[in-house]
XYZ file of N, CA and C in Angstrom:
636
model
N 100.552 75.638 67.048
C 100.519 76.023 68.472
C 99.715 74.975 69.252
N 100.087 74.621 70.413
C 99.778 73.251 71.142
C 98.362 74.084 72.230
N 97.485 72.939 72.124
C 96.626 73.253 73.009
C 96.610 74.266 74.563
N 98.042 73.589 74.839
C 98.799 73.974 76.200
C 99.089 75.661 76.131
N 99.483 75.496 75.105
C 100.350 77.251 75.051
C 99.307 78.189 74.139
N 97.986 77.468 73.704
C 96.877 78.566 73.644
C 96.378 78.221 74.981
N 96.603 78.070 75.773
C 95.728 78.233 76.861
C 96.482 79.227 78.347
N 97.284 78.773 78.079
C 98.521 80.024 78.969
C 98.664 81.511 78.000
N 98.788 81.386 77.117
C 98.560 82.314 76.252
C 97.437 83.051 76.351
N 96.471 82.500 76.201
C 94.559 83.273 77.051
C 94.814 83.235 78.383
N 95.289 82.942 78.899
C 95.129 83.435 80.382
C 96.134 84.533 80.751
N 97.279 84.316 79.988
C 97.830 86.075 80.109
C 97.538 87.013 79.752
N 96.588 86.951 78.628
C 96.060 88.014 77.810
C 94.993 88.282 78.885
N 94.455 87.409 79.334
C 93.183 87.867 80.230
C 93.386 88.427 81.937
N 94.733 87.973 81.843
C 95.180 88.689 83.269
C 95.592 90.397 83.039
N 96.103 90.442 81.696
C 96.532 91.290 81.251
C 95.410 92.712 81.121
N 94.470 91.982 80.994
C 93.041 93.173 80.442
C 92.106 93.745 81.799
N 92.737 92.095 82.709
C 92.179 92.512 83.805
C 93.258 93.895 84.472
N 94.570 93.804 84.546
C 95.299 94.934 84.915
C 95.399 96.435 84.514
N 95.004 96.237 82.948
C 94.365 97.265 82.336
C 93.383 98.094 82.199
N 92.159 96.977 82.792
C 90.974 98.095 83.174
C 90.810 98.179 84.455
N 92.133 97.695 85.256
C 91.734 98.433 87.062
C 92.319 99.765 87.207
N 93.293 99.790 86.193
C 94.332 101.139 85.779
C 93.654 102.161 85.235
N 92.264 101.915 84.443
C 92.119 102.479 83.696
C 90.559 103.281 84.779
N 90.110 101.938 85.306
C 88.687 102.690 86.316
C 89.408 103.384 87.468
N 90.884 103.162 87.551
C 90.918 104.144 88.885
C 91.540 105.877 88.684
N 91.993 105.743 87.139
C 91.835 107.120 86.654
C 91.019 107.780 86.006
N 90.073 106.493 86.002
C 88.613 107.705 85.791
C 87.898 107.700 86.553
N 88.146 107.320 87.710
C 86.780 107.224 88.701
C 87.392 106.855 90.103
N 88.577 107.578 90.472
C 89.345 107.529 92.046
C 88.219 107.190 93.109
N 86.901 107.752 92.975
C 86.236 107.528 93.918
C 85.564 105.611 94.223
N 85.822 105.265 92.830
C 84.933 104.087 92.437
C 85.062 102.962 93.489
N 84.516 102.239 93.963
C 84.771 100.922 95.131
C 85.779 99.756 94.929
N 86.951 100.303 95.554
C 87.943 99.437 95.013
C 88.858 98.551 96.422
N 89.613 97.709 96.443
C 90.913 97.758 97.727
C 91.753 98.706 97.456
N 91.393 99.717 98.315
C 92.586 101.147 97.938
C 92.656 101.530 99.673
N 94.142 101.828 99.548
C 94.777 102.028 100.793
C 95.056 103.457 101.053
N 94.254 104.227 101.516
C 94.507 105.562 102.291
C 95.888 106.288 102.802
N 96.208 107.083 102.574
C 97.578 107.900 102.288
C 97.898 107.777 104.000
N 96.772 108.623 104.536
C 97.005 108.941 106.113
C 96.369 107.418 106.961
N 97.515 107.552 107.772
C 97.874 106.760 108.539
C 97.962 107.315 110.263
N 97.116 107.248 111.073
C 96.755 107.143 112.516
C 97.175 106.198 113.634
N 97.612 106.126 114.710
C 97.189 105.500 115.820
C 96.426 104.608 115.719
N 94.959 105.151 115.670
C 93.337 104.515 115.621
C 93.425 103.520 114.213
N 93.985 104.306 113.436
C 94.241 103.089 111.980
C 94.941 102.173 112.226
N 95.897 102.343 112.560
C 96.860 100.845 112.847
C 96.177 99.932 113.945
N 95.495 100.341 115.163
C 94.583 100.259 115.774
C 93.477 99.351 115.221
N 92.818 99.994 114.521
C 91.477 99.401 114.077
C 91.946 98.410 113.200
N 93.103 98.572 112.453
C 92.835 97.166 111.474
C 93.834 95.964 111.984
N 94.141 96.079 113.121
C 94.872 94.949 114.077
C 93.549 94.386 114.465
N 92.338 94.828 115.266
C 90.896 94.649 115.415
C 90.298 93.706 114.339
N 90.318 94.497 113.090
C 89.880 93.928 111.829
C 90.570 92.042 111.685
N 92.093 92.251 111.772
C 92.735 90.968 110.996
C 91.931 90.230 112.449
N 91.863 90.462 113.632
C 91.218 89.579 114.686
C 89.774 88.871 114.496
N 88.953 89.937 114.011
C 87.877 89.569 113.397
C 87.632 88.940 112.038
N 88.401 88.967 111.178
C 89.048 88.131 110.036
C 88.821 86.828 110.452
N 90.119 86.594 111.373
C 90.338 85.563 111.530
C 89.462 84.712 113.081
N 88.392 85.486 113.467
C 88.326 85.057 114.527
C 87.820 83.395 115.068
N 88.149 82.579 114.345
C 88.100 81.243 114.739
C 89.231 80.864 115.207
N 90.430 81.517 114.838
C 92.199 81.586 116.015
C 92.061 82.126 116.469
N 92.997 81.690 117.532
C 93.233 82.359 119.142
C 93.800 83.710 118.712
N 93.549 84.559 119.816
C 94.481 85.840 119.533
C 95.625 85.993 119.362
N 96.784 85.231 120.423
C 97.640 85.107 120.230
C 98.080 84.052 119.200
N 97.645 83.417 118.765
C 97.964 82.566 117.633
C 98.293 83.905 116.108
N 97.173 84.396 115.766
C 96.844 85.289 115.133
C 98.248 86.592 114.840
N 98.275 86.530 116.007
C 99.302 87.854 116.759
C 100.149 87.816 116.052
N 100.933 86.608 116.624
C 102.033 85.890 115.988
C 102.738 85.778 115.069
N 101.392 85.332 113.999
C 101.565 85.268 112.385
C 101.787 87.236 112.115
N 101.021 87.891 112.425
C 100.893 88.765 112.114
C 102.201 89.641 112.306
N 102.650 89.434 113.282
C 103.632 89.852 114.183
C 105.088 89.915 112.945
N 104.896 88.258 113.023
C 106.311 87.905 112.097
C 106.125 88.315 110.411
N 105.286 88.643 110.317
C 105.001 89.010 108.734
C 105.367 90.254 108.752
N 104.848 91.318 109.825
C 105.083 93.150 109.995
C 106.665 92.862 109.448
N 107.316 92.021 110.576
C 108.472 92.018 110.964
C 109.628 91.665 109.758
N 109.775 90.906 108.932
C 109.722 90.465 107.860
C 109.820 91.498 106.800
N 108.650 91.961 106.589
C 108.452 93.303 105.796
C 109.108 94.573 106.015
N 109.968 94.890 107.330
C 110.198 95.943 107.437
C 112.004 95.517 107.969
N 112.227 94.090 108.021
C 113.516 93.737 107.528
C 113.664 93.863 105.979
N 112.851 93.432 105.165
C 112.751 93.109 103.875
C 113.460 94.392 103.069
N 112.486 95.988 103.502
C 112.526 96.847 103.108
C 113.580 98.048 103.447
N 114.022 98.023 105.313
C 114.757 98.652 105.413
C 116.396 98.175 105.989
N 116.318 96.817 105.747
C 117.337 96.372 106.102
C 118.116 96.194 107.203
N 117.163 96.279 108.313
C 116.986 96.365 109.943
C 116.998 95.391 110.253
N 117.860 94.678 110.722
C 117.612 93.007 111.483
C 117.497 93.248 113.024
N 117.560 94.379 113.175
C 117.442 94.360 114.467
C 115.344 94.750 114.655
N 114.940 95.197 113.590
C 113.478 95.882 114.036
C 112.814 94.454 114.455
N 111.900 94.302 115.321
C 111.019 93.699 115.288
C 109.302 94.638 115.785
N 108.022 93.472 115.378
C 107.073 94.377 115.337
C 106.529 93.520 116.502
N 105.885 94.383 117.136
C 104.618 93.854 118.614
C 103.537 94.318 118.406
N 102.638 93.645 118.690
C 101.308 94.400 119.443
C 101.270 94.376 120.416
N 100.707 95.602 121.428
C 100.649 95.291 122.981
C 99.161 95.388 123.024
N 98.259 94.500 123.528
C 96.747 94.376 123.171
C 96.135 95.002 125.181
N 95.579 95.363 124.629
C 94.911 95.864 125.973
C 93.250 95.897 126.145
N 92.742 95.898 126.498
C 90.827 95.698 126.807
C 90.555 96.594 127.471
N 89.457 97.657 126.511
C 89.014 98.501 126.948
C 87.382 99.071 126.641
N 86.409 98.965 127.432
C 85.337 98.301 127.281
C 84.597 97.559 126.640
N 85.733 96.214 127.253
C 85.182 95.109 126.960
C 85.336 94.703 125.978
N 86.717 95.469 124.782
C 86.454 95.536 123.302
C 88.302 95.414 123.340
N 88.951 94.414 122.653
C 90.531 94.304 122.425
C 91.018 95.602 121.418
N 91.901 96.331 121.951
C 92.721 97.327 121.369
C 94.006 96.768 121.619
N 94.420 97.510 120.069
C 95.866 96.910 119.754
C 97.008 98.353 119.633
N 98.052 98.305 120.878
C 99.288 99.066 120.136
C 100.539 98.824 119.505
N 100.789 99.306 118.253
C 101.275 98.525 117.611
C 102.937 99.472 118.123
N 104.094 98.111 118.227
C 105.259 98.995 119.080
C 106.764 98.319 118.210
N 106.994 98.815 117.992
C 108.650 98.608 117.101
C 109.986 98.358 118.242
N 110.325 97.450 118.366
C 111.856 97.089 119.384
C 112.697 97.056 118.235
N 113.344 97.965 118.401
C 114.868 98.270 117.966
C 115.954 98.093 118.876
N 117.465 97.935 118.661
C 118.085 97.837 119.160
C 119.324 99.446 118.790
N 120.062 100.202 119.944
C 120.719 100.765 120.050
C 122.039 101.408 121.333
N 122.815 101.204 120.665
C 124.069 100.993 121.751
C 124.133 99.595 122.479
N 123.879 98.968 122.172
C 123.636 97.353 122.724
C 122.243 97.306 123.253
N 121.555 98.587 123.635
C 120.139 98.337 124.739
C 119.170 98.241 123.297
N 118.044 97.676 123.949
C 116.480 97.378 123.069
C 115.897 98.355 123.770
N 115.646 99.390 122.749
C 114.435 99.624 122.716
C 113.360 99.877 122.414
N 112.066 99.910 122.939
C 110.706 99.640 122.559
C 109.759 100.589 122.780
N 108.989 101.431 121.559
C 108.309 102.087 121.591
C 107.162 101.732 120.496
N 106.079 102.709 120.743
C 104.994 103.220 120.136
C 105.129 103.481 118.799
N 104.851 102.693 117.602
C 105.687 102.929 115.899
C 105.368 104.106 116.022
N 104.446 104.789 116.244
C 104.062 106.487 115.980
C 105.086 107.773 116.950
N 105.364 106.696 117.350
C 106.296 107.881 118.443
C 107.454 107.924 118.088
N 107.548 109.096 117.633
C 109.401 108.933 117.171
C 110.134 108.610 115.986
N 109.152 107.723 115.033
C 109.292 106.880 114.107
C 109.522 107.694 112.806
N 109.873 107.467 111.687
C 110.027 108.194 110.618
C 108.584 107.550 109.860
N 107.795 108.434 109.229
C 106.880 107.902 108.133
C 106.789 106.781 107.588
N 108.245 106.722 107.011
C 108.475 104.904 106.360
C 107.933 103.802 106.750
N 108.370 104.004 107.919
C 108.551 102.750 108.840
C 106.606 102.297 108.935
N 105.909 103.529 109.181
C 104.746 103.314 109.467
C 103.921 103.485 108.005
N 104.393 103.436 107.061
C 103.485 103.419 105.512
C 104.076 102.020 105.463
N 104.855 101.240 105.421
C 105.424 99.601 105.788
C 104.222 99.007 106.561
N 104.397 99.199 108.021
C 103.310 98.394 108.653
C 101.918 98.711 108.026
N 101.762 100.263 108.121
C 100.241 100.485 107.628
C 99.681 99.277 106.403
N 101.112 99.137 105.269
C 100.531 98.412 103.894
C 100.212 96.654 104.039
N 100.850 96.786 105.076
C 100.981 95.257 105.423
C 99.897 94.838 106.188
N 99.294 95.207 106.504
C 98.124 95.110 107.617
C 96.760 95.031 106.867
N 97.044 96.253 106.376
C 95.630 96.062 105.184
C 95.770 95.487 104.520
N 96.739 95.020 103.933
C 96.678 94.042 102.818
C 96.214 92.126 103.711
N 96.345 91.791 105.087
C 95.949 90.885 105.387
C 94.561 91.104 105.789
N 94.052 92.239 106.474
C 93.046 92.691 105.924
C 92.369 92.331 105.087
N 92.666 92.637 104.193
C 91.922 92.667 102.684
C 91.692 91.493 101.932
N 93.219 90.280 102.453
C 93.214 88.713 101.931
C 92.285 87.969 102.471
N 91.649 88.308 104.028
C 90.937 87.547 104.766
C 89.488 87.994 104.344
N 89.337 88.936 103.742
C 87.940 89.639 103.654
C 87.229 88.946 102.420
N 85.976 88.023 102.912
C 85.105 87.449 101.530
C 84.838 88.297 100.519
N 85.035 87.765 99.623
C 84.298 88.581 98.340
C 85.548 89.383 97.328
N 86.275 89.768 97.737
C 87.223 90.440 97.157
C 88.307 89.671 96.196
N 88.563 90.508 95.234
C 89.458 90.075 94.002
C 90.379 89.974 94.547
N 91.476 89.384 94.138
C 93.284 89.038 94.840
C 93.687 90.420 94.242
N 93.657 91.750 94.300
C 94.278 92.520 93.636
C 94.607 93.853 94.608
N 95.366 94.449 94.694
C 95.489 95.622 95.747
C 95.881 96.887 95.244
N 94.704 97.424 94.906
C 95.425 99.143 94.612
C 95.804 99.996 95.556
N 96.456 100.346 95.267
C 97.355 100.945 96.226
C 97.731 102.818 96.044
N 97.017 104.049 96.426
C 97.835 105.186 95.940
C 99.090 105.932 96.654
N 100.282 105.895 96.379
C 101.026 106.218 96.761
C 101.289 105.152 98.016
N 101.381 104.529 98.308
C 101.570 103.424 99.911
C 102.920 103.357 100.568
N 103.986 103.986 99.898
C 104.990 104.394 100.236
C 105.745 105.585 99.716
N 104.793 106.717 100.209
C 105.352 108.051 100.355
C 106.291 108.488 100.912
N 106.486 107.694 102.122
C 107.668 108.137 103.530
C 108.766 107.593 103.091
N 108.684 106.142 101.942
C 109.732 105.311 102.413
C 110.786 106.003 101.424
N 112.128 106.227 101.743
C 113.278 106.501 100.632
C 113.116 105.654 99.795
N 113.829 106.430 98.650
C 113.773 105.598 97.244
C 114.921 104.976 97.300
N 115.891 104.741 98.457
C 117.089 104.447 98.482
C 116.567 102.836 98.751
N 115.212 102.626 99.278
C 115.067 101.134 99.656
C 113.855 100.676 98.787
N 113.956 101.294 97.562
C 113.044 100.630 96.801
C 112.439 99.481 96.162
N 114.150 99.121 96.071
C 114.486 97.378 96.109
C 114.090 96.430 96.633
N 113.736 96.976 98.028
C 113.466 96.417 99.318
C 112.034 96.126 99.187
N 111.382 97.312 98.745
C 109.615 97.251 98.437
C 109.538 96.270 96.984
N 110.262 96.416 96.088
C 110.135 94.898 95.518
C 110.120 94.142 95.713
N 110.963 93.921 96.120
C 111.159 92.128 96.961
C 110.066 91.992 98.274
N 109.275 93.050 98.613
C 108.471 92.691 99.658
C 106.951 92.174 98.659
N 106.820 92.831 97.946
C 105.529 92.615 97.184
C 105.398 91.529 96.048
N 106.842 91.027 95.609
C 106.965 89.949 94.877
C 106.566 88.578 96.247
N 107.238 89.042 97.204
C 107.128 87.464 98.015
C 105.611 87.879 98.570
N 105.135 88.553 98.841
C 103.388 88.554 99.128
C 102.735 87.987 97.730
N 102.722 88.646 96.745
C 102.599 87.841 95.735
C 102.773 86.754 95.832
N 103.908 85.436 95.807
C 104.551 84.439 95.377
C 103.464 83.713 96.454
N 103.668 84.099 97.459
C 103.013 83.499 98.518
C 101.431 83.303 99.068
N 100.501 84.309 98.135
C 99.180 84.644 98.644
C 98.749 84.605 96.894
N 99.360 84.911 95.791
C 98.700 85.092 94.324
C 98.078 86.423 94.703
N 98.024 87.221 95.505
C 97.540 88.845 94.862
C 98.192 89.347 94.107
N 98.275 90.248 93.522
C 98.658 91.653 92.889
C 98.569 92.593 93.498
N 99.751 93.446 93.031
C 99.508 95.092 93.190
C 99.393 96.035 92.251
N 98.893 96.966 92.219
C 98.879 97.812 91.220
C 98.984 99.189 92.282
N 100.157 99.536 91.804
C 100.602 100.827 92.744
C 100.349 102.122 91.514
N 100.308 103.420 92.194
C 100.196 104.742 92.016
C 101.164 105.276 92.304
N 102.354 105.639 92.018
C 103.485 106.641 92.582
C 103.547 107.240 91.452
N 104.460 108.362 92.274
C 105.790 109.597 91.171
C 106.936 109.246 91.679
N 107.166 108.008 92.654
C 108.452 107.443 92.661
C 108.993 106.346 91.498
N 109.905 106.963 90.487
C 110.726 106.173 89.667
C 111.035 104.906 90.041
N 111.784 104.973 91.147
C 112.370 103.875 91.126
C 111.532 102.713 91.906
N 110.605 102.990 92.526
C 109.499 102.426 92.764
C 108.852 101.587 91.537
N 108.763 102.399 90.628
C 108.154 102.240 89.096
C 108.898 101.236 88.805
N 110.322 101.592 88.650
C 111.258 100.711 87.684
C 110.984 98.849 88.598
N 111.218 98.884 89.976
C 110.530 97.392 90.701
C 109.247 96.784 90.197
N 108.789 96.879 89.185
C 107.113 96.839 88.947
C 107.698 95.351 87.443
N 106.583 94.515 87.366
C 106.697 93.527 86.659
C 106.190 94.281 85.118
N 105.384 95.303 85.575
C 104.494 96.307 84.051
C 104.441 97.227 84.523
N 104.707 98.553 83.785
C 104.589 100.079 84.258
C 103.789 100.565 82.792
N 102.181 101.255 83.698
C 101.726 101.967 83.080
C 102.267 103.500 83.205
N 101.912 104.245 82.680
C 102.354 105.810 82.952
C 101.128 106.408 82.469
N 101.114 107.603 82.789
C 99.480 108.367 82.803
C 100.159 109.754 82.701
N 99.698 110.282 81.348
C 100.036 111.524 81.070
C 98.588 112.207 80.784
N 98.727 113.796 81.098
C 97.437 114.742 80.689
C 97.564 115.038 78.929
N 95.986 114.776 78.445
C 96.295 115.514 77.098
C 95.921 116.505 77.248
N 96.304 117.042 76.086
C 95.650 119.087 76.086
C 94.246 119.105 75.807
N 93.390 118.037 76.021
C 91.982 118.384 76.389
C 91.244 117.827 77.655
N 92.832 118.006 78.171
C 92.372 117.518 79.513
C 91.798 116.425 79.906
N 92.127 114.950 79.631
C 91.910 114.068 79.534
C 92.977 112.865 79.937
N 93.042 111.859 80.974
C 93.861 110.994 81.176
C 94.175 109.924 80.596
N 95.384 110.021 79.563
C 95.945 108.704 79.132
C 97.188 107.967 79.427
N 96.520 107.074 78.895
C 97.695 105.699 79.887
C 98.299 104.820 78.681
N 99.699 105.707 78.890
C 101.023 104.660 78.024
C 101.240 103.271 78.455
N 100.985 102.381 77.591
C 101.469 100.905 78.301
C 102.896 100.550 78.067
């Protein structure tokens, strides 16, 4: 065995152990300090962490910032629901003295655009999409943190009919940034998109184990 291929060889094994014990501390210890993305999703949440990626990044302009941000939402929620018509906005407004962000979805129907409030009207999906995407730039810009994103449940709303779609969104964040995900569902086919599927069954002494 060549120097080369013990050394790719240890580094999969060691990526490997690392995936294993984030799987393993977040079913024994849900509470423990991790990047974990919150089920419920707000106004004020989508809100505050448009705020956040600003302060992230705040050596770019806002609208510079926007932009990127803008076309990435946008991207992601072509990616997933197969909408070429969605696009994502922020409409930023100042309100004492402090930038607030609403975050607004233009769709197109019957030939007219139109543009609303993602929370208004919107199906769940659409807003567990932006919600994941946000925190996760969030989370890339934030010092100190591992490239890794746990995630519980992060697409509850979305049909399993576009599950495909959430693959291919998290492989090209991956490809493109080197994070990981390590998701939590009881969606199958969610599961089956996954590069490794752990599974987590109860024993009869009440105890959580994890099939690799």
């Amino acid at each position: 065995m060549t120097a080369v291929l013990r050394s790719r060889l240890g580094q999969m094994e060691r990526q490997e152990a690392v995936l294993e014990a984030e799987t393993r501390r977040l079913v024994e210890a849900k509470d423990a300090a991790a990047t974990r993305l919150d089920q419920s999703t707000t106004a004020r949440d989508l809100s505050e962490e448009a705020r956040q990626i600003l302060v992230a990044l705040g050596e770019m302009k806002q609208a510079e910032v926007s932009a990127k941000v803008e076309a990435l939402v946008t991207k992601a929620l072509r990616s997933v629901l197969g909408r070429e018509d969605y696009e994502f906005k922020f409409r930023w407004d100042e309100k004492r003295g402090q930038a607030t962000a609403t975050p607004i979805l233009i769709s197109s129907h019957g030939g007219q655009q139109i543009e609303a409030d993602i929370l208004d009207g919107h199906g769940g999906g659409i807003v567990d999409i932006v919600s994941f995407v946000l925190r996760f730039i969030v989370a890339r810009f934030t010092p100190g943190l591992r490239p890794i994103i746990v995630a519980d449940e992060p697409f509850r709303h979305v049909s399993a009919d576009h599950a495909e779609g959430i693959g291919i969104l998290l492989r090209l964040l991956s490809a493109k940034t080197g994070w990981r995900f390590l998701l939590i569902t009881h969606q199958e086919k969610i599961a089956e998109q996954a590069d490794r599927v752990y599974r987590v069954s109860l024993s009869p002494q009440g105890q959580s184990d994890i099939v690799l």
